[in-house]
Each structure stands twice: as C-alpha cells, then as structure tokens.
mmCIF file of C-alpha atoms and ligand atoms in Angstrom:
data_model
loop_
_atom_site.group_PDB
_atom_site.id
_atom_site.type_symbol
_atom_site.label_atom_id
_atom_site.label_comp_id
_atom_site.label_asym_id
_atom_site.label_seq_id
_atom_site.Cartn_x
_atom_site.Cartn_y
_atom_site.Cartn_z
ATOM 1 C CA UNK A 1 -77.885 57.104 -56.613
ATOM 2 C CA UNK A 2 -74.782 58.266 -57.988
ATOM 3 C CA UNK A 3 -73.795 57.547 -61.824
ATOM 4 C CA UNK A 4 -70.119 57.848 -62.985
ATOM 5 C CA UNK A 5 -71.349 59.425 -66.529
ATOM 6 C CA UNK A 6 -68.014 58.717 -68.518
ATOM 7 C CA UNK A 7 -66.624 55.450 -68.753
ATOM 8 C CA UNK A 8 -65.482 52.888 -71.644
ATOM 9 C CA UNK A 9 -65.881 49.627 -72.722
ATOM 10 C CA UNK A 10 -65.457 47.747 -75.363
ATOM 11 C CA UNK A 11 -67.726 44.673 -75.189
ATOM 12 C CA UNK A 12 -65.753 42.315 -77.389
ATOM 13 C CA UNK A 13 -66.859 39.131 -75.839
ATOM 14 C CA UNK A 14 -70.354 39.683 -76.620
ATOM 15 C CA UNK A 15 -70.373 40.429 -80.445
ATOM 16 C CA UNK A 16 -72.190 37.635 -82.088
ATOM 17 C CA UNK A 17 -71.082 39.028 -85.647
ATOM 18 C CA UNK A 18 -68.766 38.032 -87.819
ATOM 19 C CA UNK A 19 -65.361 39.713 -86.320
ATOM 20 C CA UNK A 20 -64.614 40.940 -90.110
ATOM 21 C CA UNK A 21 -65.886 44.014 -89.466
ATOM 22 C CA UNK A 22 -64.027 47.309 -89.393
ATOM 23 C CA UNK A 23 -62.515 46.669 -85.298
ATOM 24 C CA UNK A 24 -60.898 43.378 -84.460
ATOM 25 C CA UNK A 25 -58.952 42.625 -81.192
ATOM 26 C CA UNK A 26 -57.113 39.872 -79.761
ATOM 27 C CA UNK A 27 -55.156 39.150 -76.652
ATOM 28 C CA UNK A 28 -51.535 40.488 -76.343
ATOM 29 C CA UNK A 29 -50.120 39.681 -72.835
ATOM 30 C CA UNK A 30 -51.367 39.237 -69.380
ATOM 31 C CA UNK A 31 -52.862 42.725 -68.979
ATOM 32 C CA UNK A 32 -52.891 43.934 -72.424
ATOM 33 C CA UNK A 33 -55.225 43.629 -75.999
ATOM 34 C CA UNK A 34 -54.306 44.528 -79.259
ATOM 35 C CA UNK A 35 -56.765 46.222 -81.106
ATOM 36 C CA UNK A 36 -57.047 46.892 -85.277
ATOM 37 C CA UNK A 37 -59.627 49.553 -86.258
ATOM 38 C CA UNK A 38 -59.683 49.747 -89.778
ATOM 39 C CA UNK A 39 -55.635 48.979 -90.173
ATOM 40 C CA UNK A 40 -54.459 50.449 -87.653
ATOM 41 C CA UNK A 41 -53.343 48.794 -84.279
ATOM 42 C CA UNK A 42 -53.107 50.119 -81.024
ATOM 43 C CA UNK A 43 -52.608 48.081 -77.298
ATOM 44 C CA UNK A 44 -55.541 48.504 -75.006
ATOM 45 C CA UNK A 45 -55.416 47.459 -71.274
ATOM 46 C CA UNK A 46 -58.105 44.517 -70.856
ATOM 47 C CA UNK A 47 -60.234 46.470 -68.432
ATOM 48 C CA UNK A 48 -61.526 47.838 -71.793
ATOM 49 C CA UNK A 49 -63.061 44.895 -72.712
ATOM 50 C CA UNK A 50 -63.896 43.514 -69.039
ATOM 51 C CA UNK A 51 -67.636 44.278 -68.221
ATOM 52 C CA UNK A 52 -66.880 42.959 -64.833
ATOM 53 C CA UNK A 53 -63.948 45.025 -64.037
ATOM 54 C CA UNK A 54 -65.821 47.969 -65.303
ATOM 55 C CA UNK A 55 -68.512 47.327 -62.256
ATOM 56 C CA UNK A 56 -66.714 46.270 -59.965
ATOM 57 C CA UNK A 57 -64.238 49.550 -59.951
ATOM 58 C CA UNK A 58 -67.014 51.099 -60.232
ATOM 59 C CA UNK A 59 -68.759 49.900 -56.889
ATOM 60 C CA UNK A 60 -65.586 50.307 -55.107
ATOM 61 C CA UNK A 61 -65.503 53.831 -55.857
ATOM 62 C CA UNK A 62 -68.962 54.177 -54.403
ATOM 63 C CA UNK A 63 -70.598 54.550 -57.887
ATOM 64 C CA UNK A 64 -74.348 52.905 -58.159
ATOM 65 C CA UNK A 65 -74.161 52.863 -61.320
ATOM 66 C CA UNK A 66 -71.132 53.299 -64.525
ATOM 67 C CA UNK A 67 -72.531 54.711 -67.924
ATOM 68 C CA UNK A 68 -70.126 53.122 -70.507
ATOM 69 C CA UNK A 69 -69.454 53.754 -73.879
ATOM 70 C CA UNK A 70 -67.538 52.509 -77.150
ATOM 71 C CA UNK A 71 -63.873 54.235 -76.787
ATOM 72 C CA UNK A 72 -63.793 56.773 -78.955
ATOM 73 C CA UNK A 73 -61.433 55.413 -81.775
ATOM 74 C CA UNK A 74 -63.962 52.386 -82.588
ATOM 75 C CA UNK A 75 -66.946 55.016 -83.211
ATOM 76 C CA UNK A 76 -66.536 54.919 -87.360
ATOM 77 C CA UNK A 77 -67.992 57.833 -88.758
ATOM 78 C CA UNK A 78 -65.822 57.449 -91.622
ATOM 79 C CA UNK A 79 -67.728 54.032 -92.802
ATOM 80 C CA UNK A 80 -70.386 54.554 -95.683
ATOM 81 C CA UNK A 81 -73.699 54.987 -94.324
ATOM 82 C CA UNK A 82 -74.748 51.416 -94.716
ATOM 83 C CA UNK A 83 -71.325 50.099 -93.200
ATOM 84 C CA UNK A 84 -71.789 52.441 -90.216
ATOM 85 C CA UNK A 85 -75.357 51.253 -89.883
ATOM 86 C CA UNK A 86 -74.182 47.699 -89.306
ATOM 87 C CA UNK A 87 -71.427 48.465 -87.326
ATOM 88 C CA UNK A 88 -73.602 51.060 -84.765
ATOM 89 C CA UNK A 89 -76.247 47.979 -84.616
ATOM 90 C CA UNK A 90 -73.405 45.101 -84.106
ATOM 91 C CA UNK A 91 -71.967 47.021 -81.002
ATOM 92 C CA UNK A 92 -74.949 48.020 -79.675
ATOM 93 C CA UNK A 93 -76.488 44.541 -79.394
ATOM 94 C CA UNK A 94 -73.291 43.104 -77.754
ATOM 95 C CA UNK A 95 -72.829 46.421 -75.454
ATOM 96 C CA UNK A 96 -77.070 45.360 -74.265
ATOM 97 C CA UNK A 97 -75.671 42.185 -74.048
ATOM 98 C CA UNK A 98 -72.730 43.175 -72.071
ATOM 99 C CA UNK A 99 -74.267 45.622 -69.639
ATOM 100 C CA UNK A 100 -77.056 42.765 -69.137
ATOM 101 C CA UNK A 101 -74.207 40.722 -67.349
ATOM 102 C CA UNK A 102 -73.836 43.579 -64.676
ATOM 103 C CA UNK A 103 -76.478 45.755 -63.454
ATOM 104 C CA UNK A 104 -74.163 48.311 -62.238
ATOM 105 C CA UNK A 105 -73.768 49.722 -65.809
ATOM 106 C CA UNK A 106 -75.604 51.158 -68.098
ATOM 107 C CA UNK A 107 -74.847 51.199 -71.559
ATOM 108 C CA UNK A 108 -74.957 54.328 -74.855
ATOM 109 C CA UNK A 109 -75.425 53.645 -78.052
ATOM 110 C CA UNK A 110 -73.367 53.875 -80.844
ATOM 111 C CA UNK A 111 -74.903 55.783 -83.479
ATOM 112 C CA UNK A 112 -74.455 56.186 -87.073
ATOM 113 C CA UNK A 113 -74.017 59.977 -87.332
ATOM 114 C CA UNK A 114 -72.710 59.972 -90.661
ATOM 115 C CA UNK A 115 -76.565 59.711 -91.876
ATOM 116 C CA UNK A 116 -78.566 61.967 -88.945
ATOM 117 C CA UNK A 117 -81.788 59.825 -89.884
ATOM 118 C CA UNK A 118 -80.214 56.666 -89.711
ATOM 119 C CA UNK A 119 -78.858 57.626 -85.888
ATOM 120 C CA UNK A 120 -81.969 58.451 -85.029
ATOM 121 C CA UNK A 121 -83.725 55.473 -85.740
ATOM 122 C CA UNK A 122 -80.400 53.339 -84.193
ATOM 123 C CA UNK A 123 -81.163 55.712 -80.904
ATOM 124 C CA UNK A 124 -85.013 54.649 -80.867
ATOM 125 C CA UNK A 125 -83.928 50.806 -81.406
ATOM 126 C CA UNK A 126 -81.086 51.264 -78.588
ATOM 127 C CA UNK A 127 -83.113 53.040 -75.840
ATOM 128 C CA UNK A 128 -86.359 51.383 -76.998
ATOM 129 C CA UNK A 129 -85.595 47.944 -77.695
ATOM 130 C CA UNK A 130 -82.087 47.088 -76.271
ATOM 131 C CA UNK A 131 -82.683 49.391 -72.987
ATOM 132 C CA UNK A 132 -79.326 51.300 -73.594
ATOM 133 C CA UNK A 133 -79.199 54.498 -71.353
ATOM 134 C CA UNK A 134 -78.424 57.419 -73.606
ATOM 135 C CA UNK A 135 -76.241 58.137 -76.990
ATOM 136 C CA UNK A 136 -72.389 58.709 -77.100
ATOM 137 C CA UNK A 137 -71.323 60.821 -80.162
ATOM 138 C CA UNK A 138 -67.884 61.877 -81.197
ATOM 139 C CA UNK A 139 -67.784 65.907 -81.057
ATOM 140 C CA UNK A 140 -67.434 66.309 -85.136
ATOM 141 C CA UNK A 141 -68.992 64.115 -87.696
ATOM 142 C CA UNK A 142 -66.654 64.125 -90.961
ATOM 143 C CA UNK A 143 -65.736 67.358 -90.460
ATOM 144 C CA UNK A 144 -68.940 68.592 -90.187
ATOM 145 C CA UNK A 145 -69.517 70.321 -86.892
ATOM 146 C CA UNK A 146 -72.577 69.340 -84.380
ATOM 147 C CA UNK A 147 -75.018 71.810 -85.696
ATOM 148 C CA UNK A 148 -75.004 70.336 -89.233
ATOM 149 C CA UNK A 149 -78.524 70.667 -90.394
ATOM 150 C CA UNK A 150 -78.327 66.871 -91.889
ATOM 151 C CA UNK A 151 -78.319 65.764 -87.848
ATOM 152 C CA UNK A 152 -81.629 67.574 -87.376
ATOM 153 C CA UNK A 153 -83.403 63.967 -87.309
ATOM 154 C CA UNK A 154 -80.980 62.820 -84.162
ATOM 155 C CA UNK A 155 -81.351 65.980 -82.369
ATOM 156 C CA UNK A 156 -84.963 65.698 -82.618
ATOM 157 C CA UNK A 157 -85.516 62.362 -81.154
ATOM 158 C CA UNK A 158 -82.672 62.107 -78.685
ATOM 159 C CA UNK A 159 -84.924 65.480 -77.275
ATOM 160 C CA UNK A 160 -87.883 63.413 -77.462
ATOM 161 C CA UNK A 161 -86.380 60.412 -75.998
ATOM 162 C CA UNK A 162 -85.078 62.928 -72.893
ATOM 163 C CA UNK A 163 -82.284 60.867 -72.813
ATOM 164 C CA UNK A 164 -78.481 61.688 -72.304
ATOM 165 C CA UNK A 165 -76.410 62.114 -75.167
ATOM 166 C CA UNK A 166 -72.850 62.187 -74.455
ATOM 167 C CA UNK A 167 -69.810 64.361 -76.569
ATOM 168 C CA UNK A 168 -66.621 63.188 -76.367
ATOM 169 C CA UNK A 169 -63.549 64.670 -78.169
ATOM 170 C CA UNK A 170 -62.006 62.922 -81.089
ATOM 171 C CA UNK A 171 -60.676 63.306 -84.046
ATOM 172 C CA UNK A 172 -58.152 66.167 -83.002
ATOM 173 C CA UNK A 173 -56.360 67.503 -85.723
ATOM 174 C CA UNK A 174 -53.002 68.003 -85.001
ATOM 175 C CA UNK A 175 -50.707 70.913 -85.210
ATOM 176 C CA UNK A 176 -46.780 71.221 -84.902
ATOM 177 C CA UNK A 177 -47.872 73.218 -81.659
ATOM 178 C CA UNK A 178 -49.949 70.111 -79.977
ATOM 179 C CA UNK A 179 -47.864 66.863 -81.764
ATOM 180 C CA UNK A 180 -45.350 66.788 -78.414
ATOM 181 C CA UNK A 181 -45.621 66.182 -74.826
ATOM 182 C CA UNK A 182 -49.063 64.451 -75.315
ATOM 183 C CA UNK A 183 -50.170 67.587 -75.689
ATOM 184 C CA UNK A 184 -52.833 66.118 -78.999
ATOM 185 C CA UNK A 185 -54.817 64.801 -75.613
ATOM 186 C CA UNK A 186 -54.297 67.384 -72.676
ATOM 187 C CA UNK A 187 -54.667 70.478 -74.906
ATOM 188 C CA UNK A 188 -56.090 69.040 -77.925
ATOM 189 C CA UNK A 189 -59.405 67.395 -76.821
ATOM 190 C CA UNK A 190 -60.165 70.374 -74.399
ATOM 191 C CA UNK A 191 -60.166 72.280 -77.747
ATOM 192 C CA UNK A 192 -61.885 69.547 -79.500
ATOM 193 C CA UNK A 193 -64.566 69.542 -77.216
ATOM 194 C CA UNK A 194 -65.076 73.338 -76.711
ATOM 195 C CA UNK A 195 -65.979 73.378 -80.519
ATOM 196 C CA UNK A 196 -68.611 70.650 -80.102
ATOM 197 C CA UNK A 197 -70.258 72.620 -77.445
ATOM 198 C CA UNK A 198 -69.613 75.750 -79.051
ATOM 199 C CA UNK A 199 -71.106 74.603 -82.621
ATOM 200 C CA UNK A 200 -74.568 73.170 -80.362
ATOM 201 C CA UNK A 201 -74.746 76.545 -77.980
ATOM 202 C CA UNK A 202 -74.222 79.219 -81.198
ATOM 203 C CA UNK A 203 -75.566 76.936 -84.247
ATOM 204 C CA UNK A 204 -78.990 76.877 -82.797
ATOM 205 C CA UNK A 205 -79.277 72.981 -81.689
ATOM 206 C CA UNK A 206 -80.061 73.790 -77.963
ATOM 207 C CA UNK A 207 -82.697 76.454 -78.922
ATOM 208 C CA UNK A 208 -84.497 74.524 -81.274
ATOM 209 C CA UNK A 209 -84.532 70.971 -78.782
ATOM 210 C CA UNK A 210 -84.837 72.432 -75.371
ATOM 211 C CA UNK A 211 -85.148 68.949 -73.856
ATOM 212 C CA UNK A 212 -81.527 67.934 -75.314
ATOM 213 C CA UNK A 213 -79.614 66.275 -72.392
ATOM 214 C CA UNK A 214 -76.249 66.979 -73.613
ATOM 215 C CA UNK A 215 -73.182 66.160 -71.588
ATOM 216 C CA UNK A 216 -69.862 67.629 -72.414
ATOM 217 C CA UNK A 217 -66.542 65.385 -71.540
ATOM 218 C CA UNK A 218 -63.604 66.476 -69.525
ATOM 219 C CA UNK A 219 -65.145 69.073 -67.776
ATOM 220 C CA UNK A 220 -66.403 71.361 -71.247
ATOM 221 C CA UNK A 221 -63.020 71.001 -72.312
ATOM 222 C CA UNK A 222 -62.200 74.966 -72.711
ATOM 223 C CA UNK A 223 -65.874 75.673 -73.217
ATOM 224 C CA UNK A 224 -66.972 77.345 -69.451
ATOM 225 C CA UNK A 225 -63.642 79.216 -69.509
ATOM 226 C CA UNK A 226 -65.006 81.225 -72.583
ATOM 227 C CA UNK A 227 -67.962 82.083 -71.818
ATOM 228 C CA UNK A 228 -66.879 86.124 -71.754
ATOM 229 C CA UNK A 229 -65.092 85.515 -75.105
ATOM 230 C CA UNK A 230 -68.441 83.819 -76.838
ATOM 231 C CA UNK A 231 -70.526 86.798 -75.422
ATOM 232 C CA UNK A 232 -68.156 89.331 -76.829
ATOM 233 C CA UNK A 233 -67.527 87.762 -79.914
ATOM 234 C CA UNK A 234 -72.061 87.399 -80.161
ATOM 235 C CA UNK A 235 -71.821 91.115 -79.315
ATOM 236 C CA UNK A 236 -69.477 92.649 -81.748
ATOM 237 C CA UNK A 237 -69.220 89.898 -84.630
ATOM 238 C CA UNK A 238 -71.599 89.977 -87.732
ATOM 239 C CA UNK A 239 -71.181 86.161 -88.213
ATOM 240 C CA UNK A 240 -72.864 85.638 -84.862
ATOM 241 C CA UNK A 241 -75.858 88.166 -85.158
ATOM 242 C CA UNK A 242 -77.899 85.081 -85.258
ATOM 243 C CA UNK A 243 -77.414 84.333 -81.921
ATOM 244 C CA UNK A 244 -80.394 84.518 -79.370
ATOM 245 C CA UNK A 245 -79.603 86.142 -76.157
ATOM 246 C CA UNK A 246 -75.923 86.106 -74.216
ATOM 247 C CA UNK A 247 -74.291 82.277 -75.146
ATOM 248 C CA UNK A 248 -73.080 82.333 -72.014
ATOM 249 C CA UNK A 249 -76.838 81.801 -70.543
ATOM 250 C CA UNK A 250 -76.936 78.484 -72.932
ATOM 251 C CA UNK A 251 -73.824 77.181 -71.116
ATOM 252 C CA UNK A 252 -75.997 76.188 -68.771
ATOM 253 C CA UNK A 253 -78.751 74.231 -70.847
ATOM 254 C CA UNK A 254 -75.444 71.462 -70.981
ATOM 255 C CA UNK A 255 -74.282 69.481 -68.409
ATOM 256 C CA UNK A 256 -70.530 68.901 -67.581
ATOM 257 C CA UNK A 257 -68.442 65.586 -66.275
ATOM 258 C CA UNK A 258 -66.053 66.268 -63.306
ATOM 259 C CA UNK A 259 -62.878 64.617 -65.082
ATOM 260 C CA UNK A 260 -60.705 67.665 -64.526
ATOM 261 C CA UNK A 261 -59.122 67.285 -61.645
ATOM 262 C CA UNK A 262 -57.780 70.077 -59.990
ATOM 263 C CA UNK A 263 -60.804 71.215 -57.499
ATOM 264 C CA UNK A 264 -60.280 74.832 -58.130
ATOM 265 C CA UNK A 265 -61.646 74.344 -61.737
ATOM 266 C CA UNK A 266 -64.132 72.225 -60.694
ATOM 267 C CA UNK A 267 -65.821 74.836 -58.449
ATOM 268 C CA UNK A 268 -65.040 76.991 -61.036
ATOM 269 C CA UNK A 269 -67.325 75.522 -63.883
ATOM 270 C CA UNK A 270 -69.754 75.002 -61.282
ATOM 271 C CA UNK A 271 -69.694 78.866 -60.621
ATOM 272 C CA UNK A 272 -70.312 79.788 -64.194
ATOM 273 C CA UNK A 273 -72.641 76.859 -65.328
ATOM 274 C CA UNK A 274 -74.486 76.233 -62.120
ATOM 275 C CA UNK A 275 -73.621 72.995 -59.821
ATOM 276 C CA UNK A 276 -76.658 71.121 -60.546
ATOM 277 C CA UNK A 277 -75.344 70.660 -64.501
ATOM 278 C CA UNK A 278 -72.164 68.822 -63.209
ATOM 279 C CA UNK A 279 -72.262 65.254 -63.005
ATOM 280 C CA UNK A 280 -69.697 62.615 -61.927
ATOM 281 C CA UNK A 281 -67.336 61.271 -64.242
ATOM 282 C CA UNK A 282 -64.117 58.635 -64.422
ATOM 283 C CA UNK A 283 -63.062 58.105 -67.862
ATOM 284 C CA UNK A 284 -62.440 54.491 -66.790
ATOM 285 C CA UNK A 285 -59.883 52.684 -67.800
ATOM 286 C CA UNK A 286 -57.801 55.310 -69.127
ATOM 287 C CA UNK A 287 -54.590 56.786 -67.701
ATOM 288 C CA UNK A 288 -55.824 60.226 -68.140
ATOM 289 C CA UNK A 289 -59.072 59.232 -65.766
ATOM 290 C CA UNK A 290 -59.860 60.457 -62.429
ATOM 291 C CA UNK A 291 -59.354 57.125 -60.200
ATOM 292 C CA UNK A 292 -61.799 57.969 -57.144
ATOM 293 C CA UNK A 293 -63.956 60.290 -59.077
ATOM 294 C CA UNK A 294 -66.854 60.300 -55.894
ATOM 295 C CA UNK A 295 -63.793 61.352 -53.360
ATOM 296 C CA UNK A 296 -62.654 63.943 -56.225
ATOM 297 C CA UNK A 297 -66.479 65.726 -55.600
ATOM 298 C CA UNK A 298 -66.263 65.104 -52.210
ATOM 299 C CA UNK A 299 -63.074 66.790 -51.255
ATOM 300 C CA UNK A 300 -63.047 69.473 -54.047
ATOM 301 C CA UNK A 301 -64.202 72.437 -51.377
ATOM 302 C CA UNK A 302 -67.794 72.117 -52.758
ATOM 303 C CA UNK A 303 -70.688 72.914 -49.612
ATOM 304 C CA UNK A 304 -72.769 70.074 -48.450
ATOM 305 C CA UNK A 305 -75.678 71.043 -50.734
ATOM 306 C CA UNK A 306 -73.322 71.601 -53.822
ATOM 307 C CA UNK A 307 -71.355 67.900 -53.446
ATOM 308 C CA UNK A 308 -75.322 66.341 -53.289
ATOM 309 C CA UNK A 309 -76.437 68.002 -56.428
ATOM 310 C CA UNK A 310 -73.586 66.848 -58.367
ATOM 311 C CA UNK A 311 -73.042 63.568 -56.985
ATOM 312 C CA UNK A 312 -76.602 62.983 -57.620
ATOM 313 C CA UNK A 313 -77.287 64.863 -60.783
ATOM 314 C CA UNK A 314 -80.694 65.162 -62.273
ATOM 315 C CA UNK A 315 -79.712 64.072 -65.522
ATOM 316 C CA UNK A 316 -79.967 60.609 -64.457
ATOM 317 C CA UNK A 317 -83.447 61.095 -63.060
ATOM 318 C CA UNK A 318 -84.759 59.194 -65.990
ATOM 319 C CA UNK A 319 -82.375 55.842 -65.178
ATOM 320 C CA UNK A 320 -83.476 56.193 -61.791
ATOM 321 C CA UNK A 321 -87.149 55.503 -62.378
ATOM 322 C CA UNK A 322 -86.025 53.228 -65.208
ATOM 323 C CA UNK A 323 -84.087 51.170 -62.469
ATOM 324 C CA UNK A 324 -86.708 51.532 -59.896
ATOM 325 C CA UNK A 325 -89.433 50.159 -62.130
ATOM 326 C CA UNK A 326 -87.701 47.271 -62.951
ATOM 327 C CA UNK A 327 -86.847 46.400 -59.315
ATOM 328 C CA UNK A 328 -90.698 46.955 -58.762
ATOM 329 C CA UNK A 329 -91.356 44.619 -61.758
ATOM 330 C CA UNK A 330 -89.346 42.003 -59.681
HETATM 331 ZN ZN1 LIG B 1 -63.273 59.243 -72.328
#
C-alpha cells in the first residue's frame, strides 16, 4: 500500500461550528477561495477545500492512500490556550468528517501545541475517538523550539500512541537575504525545518520517546545535508556536551518525505538516513508539490529493493492493519 504522507486540506464544508472562529473562507472565482485567518486574506485554489479532488489525484497518481493535513497558515498557535483548544477540536471533527467521505485519505490532527497537555489529550481524542491517522505540528511553537520541556506531555503520548506525527515548516522569519525571489519558501522552510529536526535530534526528544514516529517535510529541509556539521559542532562545542552519541546516528530515528525533487538528492538523503526512513510525499495542492510523486520514486535511480521500501514505508504499518481490520470488520 503506498501512502502519499504530505498533503493538505482544508475541510471547510464539514465544520459544523459557528464560522466566527479565527479562519473563514468563501468562494472567489471558478477555481479560486478566499481565505481570512485571523485578518489576514490570502486566495487558495479550491482543491484545498475539495476532499474529493484530494482522492481522486491521489488514486490517479497510484497512491492507496493521501495523509492530509490543515495547511499550515490555519494551524493557530498564536490563539490563547482555550481558543486554540476549540479551534484544534472544531477542525478535527470536520477533517473526521471529511476524510469519512473518502476512504482514500486519512486525516492528522490539529493540535493545540501552545499548551503540550492540552495537545496531548486533543491527540488521544483524534486518533482514539475520531480515527485520525497521526498529528501535524508546525516546526516552532511561539517561538519556542520542539524540545520545549512544556511539550513533554505530547511527546509522550504521540510515542505511546506509535502514531505519525508530522513537522512542517512555518512561521519563517524573514530576512532582507530570503524576502525576494520566493526565496521565504525555497530557502526559508528548508531552514525552518532543519531547526525543528535539529531542536528534536540534539534537545533530547528522540532519546527520551524512542517510539516517536516523526516525519520531517520537504525532504529534512537542510537537516541530512548537515549531518557532518551537527557531529562537529557535538564534538568541539560546550553547548552540545549534552549530546548522546554522534547526532548524525539520530538522523535516522526520523523519517523523511520525498518532496524534493531532483533524484540526486533524493538518493542522497536516502544514503545518509537509510532508504527505509523515506516515505512518499506530494504536498498536494500546492505549486511547490511534486505532481506524480510515485513516478518521482520510481524513476529517481533508486534499485528495485530501495523504490519498495520507500514506496511502501513502514511508518504506515500501523494504518495498514488499521485499514485491514476494518475491511475484516465488513
Ligand atoms: Zn506542505
């Protein structure tokens, strides 16, 4: 079975809220919706919002199955607790209710990270209750990087759950160096997410939850590309004396989505990290996604073996029984 691990949607149709929360959305032409998060707008193409166009693309690039998640911008870490509480349990009930309408796709949870106890009980009620696949988390929370000792309580039962938690870059603070040429996305979330990843493999978070499922988007971002740098710096550095063992060896306690494509970095990261920690991603709908995301494994120069463990990566072993038992259950 193969899953595309990183895909949006927004599943606007199926919030059975009031639509005075902190997102609202309407139509703006044929193709297009206009969305306001928290007073600001921004125009959204309506295979965002389209559950059904989210499948279908999916099945026609010979995915079995599309993980999808909020896009990053509606994931409010700056709400108060409370506020982000209702908003994380809002989407969550209309993405269940969404991804209920097409069993090609699986659904993660919003979670409120801005209280790490409050996420983790969201987490239990979305995997638990609403059958959502997995978490997706934005890669800082207020500033506060992914190790911050106030997530502990998420950490602990996303382990225990053994389900996939997904980091995706946001956020991205500009600089006059990135604020041209797009450059906020194509240099600034590789950056963005090479912290995240950085912050879980050298703050501890992997050692202390070794049954974490994290996936990194885009590839790592910069991450795989330093693993020499974070061993040197854990060699010679005082403010990484902490660190157990060569980080390099905990680059490959993470698993990795193949939106980067030029083939050449895909076997790459597959060299350093190992293959079997890559998994398929699209990034659907997005102009910076990878549009046949199987073929992109496929023809990348991988061996036979290598394109099988990544187009059916492990870290969906859990879905598959999940899946299976519920065909079994009729
Ligand atoms: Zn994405």
């Amino acid at each position: 079975m193969i899953v595309d691990a990183h895909a949006h949607l927004f599943p606007g149709a199926w919030f059975t809220t009031a639509t005075d929360g902190p997102v609202t959305w309407r139509a703006a032409s044929e193709t297009t919706t206009s969305m306001t998060v928290l007073g600001k707008q921004m125009v959204v193409p309506n295979a965002l919002l389209d559950a059904t166009a989210a499948a279908t693309d999916a099945r026609e690039q010979g995915c079995d199955r599309r993980a999808v998640m909020s896009p990053p911008f509606t994931v409010l870490y700056e709400l108060d607790p409370d506020e982000g509480i209702r908003w994380a349990r809002s989407f969550n009930d209309a993405m269940a209710a969404a991804v209920a309408t097409e069993p090609t796709l699986l659904g993660y949870a919003m979670v409120p990270l801005q209280s790490g106890e409050s996420a983790a009980v969201e987490l239990r009620r979305a995997v638990e209750e609403l059958g959502l696949v997995g978490a997706a988390i934005l890669s800082t929370v207020a500033g506060r990087g992914l190790d911050d000792d106030a997530l502990t309580p998420f950490w602990r039962d996303a382990a225990e759950l053994c389900v996939p938690v997904f980091v995706h870059p946001h956020y991205v603070s500009g600089t006059s160096a990135t604020e041209h040429l797009y450059l906020r996305n194509v240099v600034g979330n590789p950056t963005e997410t090479a912290g995240a990843g950085a912050r879980l493999v050298l703050g501890g978070v992997l050692d202390r939850f070794t049954g974490l499922n994290v996936v990194l988007a885009h590839g790592g971002g910069a991450l795989p590309h330093l693993a020499g740098r974070l061993d040197r710096a854990a060699a010679v550095r005082a403010e990484l004396s902490g660190t157990t063992g060569a980080p390099s060896a905990l680059l490959s306690r993470l698993y990795y989505d193949t939106v980067v494509f030029d083939p050449t970095v895909l076997r790459h990261i597959g060299e350093l990290v190992g293959f079997d920690r890559l998994t398929v991603g699209s990034d659907f709908p997005f102009d910076m996604g990878v549009e046949r995301p199987v073929d992109f494994v496929r023809t990348a120069g991988l061996d036979e073996a290598q394109v099988g463990t990544v187009l059916g990566s492990r870290l969906w072993d859990r879905a598959r029984n999940r899946t299976g038992t519920r065909s079994q259950d009729g």
